Coordinates of C-alpha atoms in Angstrom, one line a residue:
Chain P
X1 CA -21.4 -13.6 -21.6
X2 CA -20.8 -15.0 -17.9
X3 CA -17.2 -14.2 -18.6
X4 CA -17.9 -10.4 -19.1
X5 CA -20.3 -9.9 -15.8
X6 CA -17.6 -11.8 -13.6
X7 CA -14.6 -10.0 -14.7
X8 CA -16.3 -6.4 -14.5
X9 CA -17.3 -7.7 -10.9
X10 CA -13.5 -7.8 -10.0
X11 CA -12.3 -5.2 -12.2
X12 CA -11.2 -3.3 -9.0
X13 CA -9.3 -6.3 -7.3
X14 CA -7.5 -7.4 -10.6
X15 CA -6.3 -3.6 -11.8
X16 CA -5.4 -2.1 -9.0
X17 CA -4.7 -5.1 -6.2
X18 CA -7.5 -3.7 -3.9
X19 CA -7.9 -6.1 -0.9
X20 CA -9.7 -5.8 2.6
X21 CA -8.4 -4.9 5.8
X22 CA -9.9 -6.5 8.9
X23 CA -10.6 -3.1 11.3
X24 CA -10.2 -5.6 14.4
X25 CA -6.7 -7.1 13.7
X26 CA -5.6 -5.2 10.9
X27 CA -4.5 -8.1 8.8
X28 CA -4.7 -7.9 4.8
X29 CA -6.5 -10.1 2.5
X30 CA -6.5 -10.4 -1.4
X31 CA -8.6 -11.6 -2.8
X32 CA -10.8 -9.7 -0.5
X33 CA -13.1 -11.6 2.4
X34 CA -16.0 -9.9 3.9
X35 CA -15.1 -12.0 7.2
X36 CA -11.9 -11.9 8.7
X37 CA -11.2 -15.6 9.0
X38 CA -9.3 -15.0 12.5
X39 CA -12.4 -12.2 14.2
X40 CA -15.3 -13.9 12.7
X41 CA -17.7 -12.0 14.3
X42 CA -15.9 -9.6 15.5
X43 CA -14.6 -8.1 11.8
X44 CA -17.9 -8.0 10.7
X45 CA -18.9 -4.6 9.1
X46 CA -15.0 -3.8 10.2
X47 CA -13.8 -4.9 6.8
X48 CA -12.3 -1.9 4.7
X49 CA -11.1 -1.9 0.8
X50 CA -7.4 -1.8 0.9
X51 CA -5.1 -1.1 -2.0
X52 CA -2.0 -3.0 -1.9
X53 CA 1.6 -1.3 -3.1
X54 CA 2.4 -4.5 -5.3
X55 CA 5.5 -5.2 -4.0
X56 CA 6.5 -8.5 -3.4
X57 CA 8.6 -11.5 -2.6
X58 CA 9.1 -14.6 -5.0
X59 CA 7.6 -17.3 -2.8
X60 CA 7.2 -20.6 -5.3
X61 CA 7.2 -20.6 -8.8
X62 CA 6.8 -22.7 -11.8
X63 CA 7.3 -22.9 -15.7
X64 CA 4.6 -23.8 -17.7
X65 CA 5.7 -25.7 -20.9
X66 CA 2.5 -27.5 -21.9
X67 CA 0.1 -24.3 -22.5
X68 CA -3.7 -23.5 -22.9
X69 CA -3.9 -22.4 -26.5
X70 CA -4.5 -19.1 -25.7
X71 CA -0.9 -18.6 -24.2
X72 CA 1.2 -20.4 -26.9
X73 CA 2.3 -17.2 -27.6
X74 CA 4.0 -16.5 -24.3
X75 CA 5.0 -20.4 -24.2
X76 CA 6.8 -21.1 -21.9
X77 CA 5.1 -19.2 -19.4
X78 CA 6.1 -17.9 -16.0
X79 CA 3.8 -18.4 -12.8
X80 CA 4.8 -17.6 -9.1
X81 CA 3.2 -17.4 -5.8
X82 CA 4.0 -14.2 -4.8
X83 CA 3.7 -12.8 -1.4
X84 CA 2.9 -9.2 -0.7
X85 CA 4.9 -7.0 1.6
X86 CA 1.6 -6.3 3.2
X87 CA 1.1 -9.7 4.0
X88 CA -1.4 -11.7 1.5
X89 CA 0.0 -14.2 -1.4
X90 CA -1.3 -14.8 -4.7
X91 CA -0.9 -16.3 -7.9
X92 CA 0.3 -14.6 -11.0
X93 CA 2.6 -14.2 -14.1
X94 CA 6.2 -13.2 -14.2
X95 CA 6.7 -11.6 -17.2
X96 CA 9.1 -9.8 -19.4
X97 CA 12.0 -12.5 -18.4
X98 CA 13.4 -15.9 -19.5
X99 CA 12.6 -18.4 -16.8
X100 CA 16.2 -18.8 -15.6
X101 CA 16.3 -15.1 -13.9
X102 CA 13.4 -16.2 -12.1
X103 CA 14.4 -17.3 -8.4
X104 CA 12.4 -17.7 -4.9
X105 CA 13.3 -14.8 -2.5
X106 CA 13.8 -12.4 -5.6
X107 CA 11.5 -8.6 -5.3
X108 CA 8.7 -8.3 -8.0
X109 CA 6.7 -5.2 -8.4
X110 CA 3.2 -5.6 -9.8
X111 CA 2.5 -4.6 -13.6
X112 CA -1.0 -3.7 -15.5
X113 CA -1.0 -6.3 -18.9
X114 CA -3.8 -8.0 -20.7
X115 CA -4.5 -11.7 -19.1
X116 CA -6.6 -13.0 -21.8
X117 CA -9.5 -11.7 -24.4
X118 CA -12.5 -14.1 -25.5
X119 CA -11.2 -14.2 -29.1
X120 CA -10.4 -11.2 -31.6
X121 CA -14.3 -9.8 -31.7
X122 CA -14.4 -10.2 -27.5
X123 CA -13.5 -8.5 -24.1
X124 CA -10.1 -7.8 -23.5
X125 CA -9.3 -9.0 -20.3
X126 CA -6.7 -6.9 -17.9
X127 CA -5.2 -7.4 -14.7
X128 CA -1.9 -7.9 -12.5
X129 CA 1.0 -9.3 -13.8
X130 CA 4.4 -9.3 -11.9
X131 CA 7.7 -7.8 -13.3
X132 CA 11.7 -8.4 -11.6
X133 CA 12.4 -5.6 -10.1
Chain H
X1 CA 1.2 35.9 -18.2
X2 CA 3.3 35.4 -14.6
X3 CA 2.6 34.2 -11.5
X4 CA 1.2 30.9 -9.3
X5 CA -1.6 30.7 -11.1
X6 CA -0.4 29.9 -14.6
X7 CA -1.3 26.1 -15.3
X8 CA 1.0 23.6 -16.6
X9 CA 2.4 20.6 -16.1
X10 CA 2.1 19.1 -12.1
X11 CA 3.6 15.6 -12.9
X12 CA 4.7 13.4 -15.7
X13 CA 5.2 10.0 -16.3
X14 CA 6.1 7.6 -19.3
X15 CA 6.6 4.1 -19.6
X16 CA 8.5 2.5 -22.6
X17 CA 8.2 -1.6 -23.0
X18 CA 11.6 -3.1 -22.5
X19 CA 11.8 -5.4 -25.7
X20 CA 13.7 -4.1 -28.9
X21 CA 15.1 -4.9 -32.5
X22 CA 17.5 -3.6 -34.8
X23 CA 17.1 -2.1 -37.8
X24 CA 20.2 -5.0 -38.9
X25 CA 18.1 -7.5 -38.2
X26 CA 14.3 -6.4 -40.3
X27 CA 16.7 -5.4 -42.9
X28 CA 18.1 -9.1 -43.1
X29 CA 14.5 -10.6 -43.3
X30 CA 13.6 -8.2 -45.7
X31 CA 17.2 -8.5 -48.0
X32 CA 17.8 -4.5 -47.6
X33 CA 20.7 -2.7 -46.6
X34 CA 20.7 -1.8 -43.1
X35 CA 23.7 0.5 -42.9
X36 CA 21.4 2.7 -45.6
X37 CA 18.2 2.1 -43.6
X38 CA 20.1 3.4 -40.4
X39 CA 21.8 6.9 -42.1
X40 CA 18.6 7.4 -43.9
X41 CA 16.2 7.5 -41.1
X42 CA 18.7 7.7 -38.2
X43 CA 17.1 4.9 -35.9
X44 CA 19.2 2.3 -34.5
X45 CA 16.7 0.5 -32.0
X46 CA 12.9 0.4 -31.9
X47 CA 10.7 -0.6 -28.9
X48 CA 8.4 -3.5 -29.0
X49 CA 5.7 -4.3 -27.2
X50 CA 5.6 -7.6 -24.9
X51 CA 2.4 -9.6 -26.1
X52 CA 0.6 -8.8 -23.3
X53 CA 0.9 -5.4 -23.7
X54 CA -1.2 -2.8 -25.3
X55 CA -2.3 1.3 -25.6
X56 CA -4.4 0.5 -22.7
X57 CA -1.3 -1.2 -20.7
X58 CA 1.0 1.5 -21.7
X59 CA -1.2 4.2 -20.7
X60 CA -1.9 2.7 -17.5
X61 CA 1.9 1.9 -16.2
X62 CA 2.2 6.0 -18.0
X63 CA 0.0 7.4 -15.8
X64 CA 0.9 5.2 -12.9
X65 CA 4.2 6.7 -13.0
X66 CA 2.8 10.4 -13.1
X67 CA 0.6 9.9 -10.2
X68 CA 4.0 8.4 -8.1
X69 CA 6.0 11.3 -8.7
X70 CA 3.6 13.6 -7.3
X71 CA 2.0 11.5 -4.9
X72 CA -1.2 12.8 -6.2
X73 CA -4.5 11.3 -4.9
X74 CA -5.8 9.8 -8.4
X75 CA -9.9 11.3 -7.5
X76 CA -8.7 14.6 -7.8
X77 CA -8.0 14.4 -11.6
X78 CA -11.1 15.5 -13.1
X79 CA -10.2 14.8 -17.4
X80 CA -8.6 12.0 -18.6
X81 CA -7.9 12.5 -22.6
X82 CA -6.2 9.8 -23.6
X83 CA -4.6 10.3 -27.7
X84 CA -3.4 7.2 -30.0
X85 CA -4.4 5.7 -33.1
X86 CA -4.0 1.8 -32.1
X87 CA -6.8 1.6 -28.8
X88 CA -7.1 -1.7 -27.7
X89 CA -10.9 -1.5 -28.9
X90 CA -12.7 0.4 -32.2
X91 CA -15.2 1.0 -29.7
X92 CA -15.2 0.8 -25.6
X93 CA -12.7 3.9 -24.9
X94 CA -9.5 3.3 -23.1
X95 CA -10.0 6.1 -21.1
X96 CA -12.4 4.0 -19.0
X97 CA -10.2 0.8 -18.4
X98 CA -7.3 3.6 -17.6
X99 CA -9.3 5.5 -15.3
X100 CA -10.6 2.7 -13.3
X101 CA -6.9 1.1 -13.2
X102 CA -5.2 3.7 -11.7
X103 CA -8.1 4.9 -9.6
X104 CA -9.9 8.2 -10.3
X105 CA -13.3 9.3 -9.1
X106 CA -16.7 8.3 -11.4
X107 CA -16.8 12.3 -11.3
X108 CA -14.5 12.6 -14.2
X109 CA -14.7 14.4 -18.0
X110 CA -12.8 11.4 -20.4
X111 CA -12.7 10.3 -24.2
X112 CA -9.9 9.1 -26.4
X113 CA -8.6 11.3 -29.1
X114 CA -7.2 10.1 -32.2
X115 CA -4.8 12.7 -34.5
X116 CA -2.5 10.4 -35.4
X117 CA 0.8 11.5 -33.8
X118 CA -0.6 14.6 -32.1
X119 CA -3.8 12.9 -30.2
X120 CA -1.5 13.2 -26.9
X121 CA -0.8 16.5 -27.0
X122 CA -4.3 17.7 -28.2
X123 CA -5.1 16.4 -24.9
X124 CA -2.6 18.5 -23.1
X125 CA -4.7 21.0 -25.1
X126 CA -7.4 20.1 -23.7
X127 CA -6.8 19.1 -20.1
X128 CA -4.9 22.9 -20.0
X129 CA -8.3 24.6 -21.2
X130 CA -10.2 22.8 -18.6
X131 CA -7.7 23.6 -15.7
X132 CA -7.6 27.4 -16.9
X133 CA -11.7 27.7 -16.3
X134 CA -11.8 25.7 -13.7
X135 CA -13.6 22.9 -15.1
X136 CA -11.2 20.6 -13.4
X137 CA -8.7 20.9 -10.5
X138 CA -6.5 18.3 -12.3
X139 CA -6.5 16.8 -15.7
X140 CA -4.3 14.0 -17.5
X141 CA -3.4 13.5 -21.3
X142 CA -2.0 10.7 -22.3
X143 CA 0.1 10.2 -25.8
X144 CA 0.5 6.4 -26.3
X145 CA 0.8 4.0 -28.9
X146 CA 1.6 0.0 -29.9
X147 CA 2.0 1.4 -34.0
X148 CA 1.9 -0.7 -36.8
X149 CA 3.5 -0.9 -39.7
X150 CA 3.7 -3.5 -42.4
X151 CA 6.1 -6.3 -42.7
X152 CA 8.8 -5.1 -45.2
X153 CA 7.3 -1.5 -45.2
X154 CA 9.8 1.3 -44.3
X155 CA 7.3 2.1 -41.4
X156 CA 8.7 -1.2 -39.9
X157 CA 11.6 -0.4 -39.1
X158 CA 10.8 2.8 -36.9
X159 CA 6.8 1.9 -35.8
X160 CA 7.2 1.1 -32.3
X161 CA 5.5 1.2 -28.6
X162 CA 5.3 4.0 -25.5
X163 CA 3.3 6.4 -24.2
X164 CA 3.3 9.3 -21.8
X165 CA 1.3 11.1 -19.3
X166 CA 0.9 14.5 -18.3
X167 CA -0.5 15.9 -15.6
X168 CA -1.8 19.4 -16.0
X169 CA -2.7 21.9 -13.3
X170 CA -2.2 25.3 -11.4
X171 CA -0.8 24.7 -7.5
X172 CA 2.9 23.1 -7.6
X173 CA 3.3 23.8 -11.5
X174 CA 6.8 22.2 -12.5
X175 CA 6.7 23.3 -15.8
X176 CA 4.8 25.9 -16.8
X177 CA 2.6 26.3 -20.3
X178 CA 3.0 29.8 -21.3
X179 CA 1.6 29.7 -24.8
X180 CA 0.0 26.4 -26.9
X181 CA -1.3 26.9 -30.3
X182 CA -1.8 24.4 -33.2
X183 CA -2.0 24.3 -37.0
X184 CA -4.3 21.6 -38.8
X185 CA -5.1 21.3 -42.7
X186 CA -6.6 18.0 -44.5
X187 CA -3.3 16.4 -46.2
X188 CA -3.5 12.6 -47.4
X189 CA 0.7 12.0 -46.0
X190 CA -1.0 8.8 -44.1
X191 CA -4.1 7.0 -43.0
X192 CA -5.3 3.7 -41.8
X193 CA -9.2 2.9 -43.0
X194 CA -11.5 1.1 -40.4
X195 CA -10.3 -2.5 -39.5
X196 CA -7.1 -2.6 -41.5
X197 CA -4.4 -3.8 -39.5
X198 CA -1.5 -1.4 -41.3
X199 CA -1.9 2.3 -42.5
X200 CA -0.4 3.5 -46.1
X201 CA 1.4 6.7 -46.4
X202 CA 1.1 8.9 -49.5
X203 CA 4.4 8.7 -50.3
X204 CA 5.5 12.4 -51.2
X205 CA 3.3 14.4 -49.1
X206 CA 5.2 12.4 -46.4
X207 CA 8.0 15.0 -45.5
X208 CA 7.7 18.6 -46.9
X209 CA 4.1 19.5 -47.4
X210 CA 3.2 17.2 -43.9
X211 CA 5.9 17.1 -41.6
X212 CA 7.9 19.7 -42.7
X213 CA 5.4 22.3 -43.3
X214 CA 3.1 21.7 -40.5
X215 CA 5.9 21.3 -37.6
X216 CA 7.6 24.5 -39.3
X217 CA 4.2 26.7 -39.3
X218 CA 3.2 26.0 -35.6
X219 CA 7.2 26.5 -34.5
X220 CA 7.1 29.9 -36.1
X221 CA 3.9 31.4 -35.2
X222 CA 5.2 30.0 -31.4
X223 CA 8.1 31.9 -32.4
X224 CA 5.9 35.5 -33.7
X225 CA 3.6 34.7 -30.8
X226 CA 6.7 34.9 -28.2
X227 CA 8.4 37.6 -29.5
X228 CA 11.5 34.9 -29.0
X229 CA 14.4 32.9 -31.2
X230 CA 15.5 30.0 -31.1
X231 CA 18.6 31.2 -28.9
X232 CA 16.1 31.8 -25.8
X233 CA 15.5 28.2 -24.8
X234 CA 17.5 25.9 -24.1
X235 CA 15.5 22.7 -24.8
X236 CA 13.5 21.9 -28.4
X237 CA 11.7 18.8 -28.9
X238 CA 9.7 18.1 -31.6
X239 CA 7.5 15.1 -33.2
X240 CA 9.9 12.2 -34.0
X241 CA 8.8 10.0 -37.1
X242 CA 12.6 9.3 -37.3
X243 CA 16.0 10.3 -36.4
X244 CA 16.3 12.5 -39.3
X245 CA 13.2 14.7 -39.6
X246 CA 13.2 16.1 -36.6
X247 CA 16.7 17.2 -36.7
X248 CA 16.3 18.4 -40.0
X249 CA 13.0 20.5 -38.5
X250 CA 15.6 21.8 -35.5
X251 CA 18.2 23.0 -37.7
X252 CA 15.8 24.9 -39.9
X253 CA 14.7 26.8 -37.1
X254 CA 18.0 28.0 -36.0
X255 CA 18.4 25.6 -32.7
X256 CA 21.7 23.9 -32.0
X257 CA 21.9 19.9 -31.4
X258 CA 22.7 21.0 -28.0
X259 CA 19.2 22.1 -27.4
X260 CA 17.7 19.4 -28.9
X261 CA 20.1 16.1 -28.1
X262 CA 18.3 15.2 -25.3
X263 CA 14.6 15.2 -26.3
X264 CA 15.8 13.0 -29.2
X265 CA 14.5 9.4 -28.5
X266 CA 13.7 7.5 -31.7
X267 CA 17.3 6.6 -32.7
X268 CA 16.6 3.9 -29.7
X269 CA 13.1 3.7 -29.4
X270 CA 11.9 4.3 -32.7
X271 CA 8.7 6.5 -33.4
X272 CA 6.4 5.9 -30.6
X273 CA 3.6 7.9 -32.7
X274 CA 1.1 9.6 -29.9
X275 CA 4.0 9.1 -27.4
X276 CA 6.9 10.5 -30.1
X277 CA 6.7 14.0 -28.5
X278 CA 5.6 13.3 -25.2
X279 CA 8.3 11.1 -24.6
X280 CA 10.8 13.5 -25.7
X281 CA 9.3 15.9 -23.1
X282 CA 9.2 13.9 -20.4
X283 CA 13.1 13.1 -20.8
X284 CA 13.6 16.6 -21.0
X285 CA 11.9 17.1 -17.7
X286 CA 13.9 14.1 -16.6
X287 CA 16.8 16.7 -16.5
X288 CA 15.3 20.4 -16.5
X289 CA 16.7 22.9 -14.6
X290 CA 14.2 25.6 -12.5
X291 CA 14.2 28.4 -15.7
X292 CA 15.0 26.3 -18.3
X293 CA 12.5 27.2 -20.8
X294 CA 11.4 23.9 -23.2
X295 CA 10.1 25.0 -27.2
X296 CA 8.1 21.3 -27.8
X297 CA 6.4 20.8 -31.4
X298 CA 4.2 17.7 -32.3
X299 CA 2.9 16.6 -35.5
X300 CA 0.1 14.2 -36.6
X301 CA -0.2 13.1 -40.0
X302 CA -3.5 13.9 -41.9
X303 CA -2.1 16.4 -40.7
X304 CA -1.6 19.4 -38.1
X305 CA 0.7 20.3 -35.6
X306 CA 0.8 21.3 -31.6
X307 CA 3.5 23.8 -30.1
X308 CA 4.4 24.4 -26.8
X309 CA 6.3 27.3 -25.3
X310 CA 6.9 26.2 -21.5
X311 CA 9.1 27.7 -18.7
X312 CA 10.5 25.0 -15.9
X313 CA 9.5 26.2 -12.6
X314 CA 11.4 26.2 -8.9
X315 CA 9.2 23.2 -8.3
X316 CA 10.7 20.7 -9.9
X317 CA 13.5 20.9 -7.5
X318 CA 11.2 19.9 -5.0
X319 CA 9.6 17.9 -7.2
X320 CA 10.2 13.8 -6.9
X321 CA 11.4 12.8 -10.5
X322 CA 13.1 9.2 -9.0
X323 CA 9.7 8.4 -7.8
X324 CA 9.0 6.7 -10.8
X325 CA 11.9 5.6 -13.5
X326 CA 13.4 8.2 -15.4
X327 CA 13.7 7.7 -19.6
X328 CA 17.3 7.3 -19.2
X329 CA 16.8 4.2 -16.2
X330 CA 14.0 3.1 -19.3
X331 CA 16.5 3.2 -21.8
X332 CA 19.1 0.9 -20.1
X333 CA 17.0 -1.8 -19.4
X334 CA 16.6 -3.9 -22.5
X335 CA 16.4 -7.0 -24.0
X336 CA 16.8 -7.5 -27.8
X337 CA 14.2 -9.9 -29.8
X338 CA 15.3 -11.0 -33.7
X339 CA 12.8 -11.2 -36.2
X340 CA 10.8 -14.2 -35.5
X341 CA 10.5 -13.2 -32.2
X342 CA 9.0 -10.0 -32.9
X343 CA 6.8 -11.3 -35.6
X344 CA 5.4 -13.6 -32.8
X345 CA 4.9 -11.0 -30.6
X346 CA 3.6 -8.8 -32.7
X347 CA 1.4 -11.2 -34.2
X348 CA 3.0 -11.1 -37.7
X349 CA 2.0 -14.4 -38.0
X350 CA -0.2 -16.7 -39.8
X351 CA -1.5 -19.2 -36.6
X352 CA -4.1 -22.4 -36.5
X353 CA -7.0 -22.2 -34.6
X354 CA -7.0 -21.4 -30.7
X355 CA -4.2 -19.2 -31.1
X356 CA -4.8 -15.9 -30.4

């Protein structure tokens, strides 16, 4: 049941892209940090939630051919670093494309989808996926 | 009845998965003749939905779109009803992963309906009743479905994936809801039972004493109610189960293809079940002129049916319909899947273990 507790923890970050803000230098950070790693001290207390617009940049991607057995379905698999217009990067799946549309520098804009589900009697697991735009 | 406090619909959204088949290519998996398949039920494309995609999914990217058009702070919607008959979950309400997706407040009235096709707009139903006692400043139905229906069954060529959201309210009313009434009686046209994965459909009480009769009894007490014809608006949309029923329901009313063309979607995305209406609606608003007044009928099998009588309001020139993508920018992008395909994806198939 670890699964369950840690996913309902970041519910908020994984639906709707909520980061933190650092009040001192205003930089954005996703996942978000209670400490802004450039104010240390001086962020503390300072740091607000921050929902990010989901639009991004193709940094780095790759295809994923050899698949945990819970994505055979979507074999092969999409999965970019994507970096937000609001500054932070992160990790996620392109989706709804063959792998030879994908290219670095192209926009993405972020899309709610199921990431996984602990079998056909568990959770259902949701969260940000990213779509071409 | 007139006047800025009237409630009715303040935005709209809809979101409609990008994958489709043909009816040419179930039919050559199943050895019958598509050309029949396609002038019997008039339905040339169905929607499918992505494998990481469900009601939940679709309602959320629905709503999303509802709450870009108006800009609308999500905390101030007070109901979320959300109406399909394929939730994610037989119990743990998709109204709660919804709500907490796009937003709103822990202050909020919520529950999923089910009524077959008509769940969605029961909730408009609802979310209007709330507004107009002033439960609720704001409140959202959504109609949305991922439908099933079994391999080599008729249902499979027209069962298919959308939703909709509506946004009900009383300041900045684009569309306003002057009248909504319903009809309901216990007929056995179609059913699922708990945990099996395709419903059955009771074959002659599918079209005349379900569809037929129910969508024809609420458009013509809409009609009574109104004091109006079918010659005083100049959109009518009804429940889509295909191509062919709802224009059959049209023309028996005494409304002209002109008038109902454009709320018309199944031909390409097949019957999107709690979306079917909605849908139709929402591409009608897509395009809606300030007086254009919209006549919109839903049906759900089991079986009863929801009418509409709604006037388009000045708003909606103000109003930002590009801030989220229109049915028509849905409808273009597409990408086609043949049979095996969609049987993976829909998870038609028999897999080992560890395969979800």
């Amino acid at each position: 049941m670890g699964e369950v507790s840690r996913f309902w923890r970041e519910a908020v970050h994984r639906y709707r892209l909520v980061g933190h803000r650092c009040g001192n230098c205003e930089r954005t950070y996703f996942p978000p940090r209670d400490v802004c790693p450039v104010c240390h001290r001086d962020s503390v207390g300072k740091m607000k939630e921050f929902e990010l617009s989901g639009k991004g940049t193709i940094e780095s991607f790759t295809v994923i051919h050899e698949v945990p057995s819970p994505f055979v379905r979507q074999r092969p698999y999409i999965l970019a670093i994507v970096k937000l217009d609001e500054g932070p990067s992160l990790t996620a799946q392109i989706v709804d494309v063959d792998p030879g549309e994908v290219e670095i520098g192209k926009r993405v804009s972020a899309v709610f989808r199921k990431i996984a589900q602990q079998g056909s009697s568990g959770i259902i697991q949701y969260g940000y996926k990213f779509v071409l735009d | 009845m007139t006047g800025a406090l009237m409630s009715g619909i303040v935005s709209y959204g809809s979101y409609i998965p990008r994958f489709r088949i043909k009816p040419e290519e179930i039919a050559r998996v199943w050895g019958e003749d598509a050309d029949s398949i396609k002038n019997g039920i008039y339905i040339l494309s169905k929607s499918v939905p992505a494998p990481d995609e469900d009601v939940a999914t679709i309602s959320v990217e629905a709503a999303r779109n509802a709450i870009k058009r108006k800009k609308l702070d999500p905390r101030l919607i007070g109901a979320l009803y959300i109406g399909s008959e394929s939730h994610p979950y037989a119990v743990k309400p998709t109204s709660t992963i919804v709500s907490s997706a796009v937003g709103m407040d822990f202050s909020l009235f919520a529950a999923d309906y089910e009524f077959a096709c008509k769940a969605g707009t029961a909730g408009m139903q609802n979310v209007k009743a709330m507004v107009d006692s002033n439960l609720i400043k704001y409140g959202m139905a959504i109609g949305a479905d991922t439908s099933q229906g079994a391999p080599g069954d008729v249902l499979e060529y027209s069962a298919s994936a959308g939703g909709t959201a509506m946004v009900i309210g009383k300041e900045d009313v684009i569309a306003e809801i002057n009248h909504t009434l319903s009809v309901t009686s216990d007929t056995p046209d179609f059913w699922r039972r708990e945990g099996e994965p395709y419903p059955r459909h009771g074959e002659r009480f599918t079209g005349e004493p379900a569809y037929f009769r129910h969508t024809l009894s609420a458009s013509k007490l809409m009609l009574e109610n109104r004091g109006t014809t079918p010659a005083d608006y100049d959109y009518a949309v009804f429940h889509q189960p295909n191509g062919k029923f709802p224009t059959r329901a049209a023309k028996t009313l005494g409304f002209q293809e002109s008038q109902y063309k454009d709320g018309l979607l199944t031909p390409f995305i097949g019957n999107t079940y709690s979306g079917s209406m909605m849908t139709g609606l929402s591409a009608i608003l897509d395009i809606a002129k300030p007086g254009d007044r919209i006549f919109a009928v839903s049906f759900g099998s089991g079986a009863g049916s929801d009418a509409f009588d709604i006037t388009v309001t000045d708003k909606i020139d103000e109003f930002d319909r590009h801030g989220a993508p229109t049915i028509k920018e849905q409808l273009s992008k597409v990408r086609w899947l043949d049979y095996a395909l969609y049987s993976k994806f829909k998870k038609k198939l028999i897999v080992g273990d560890g395969i979800e």
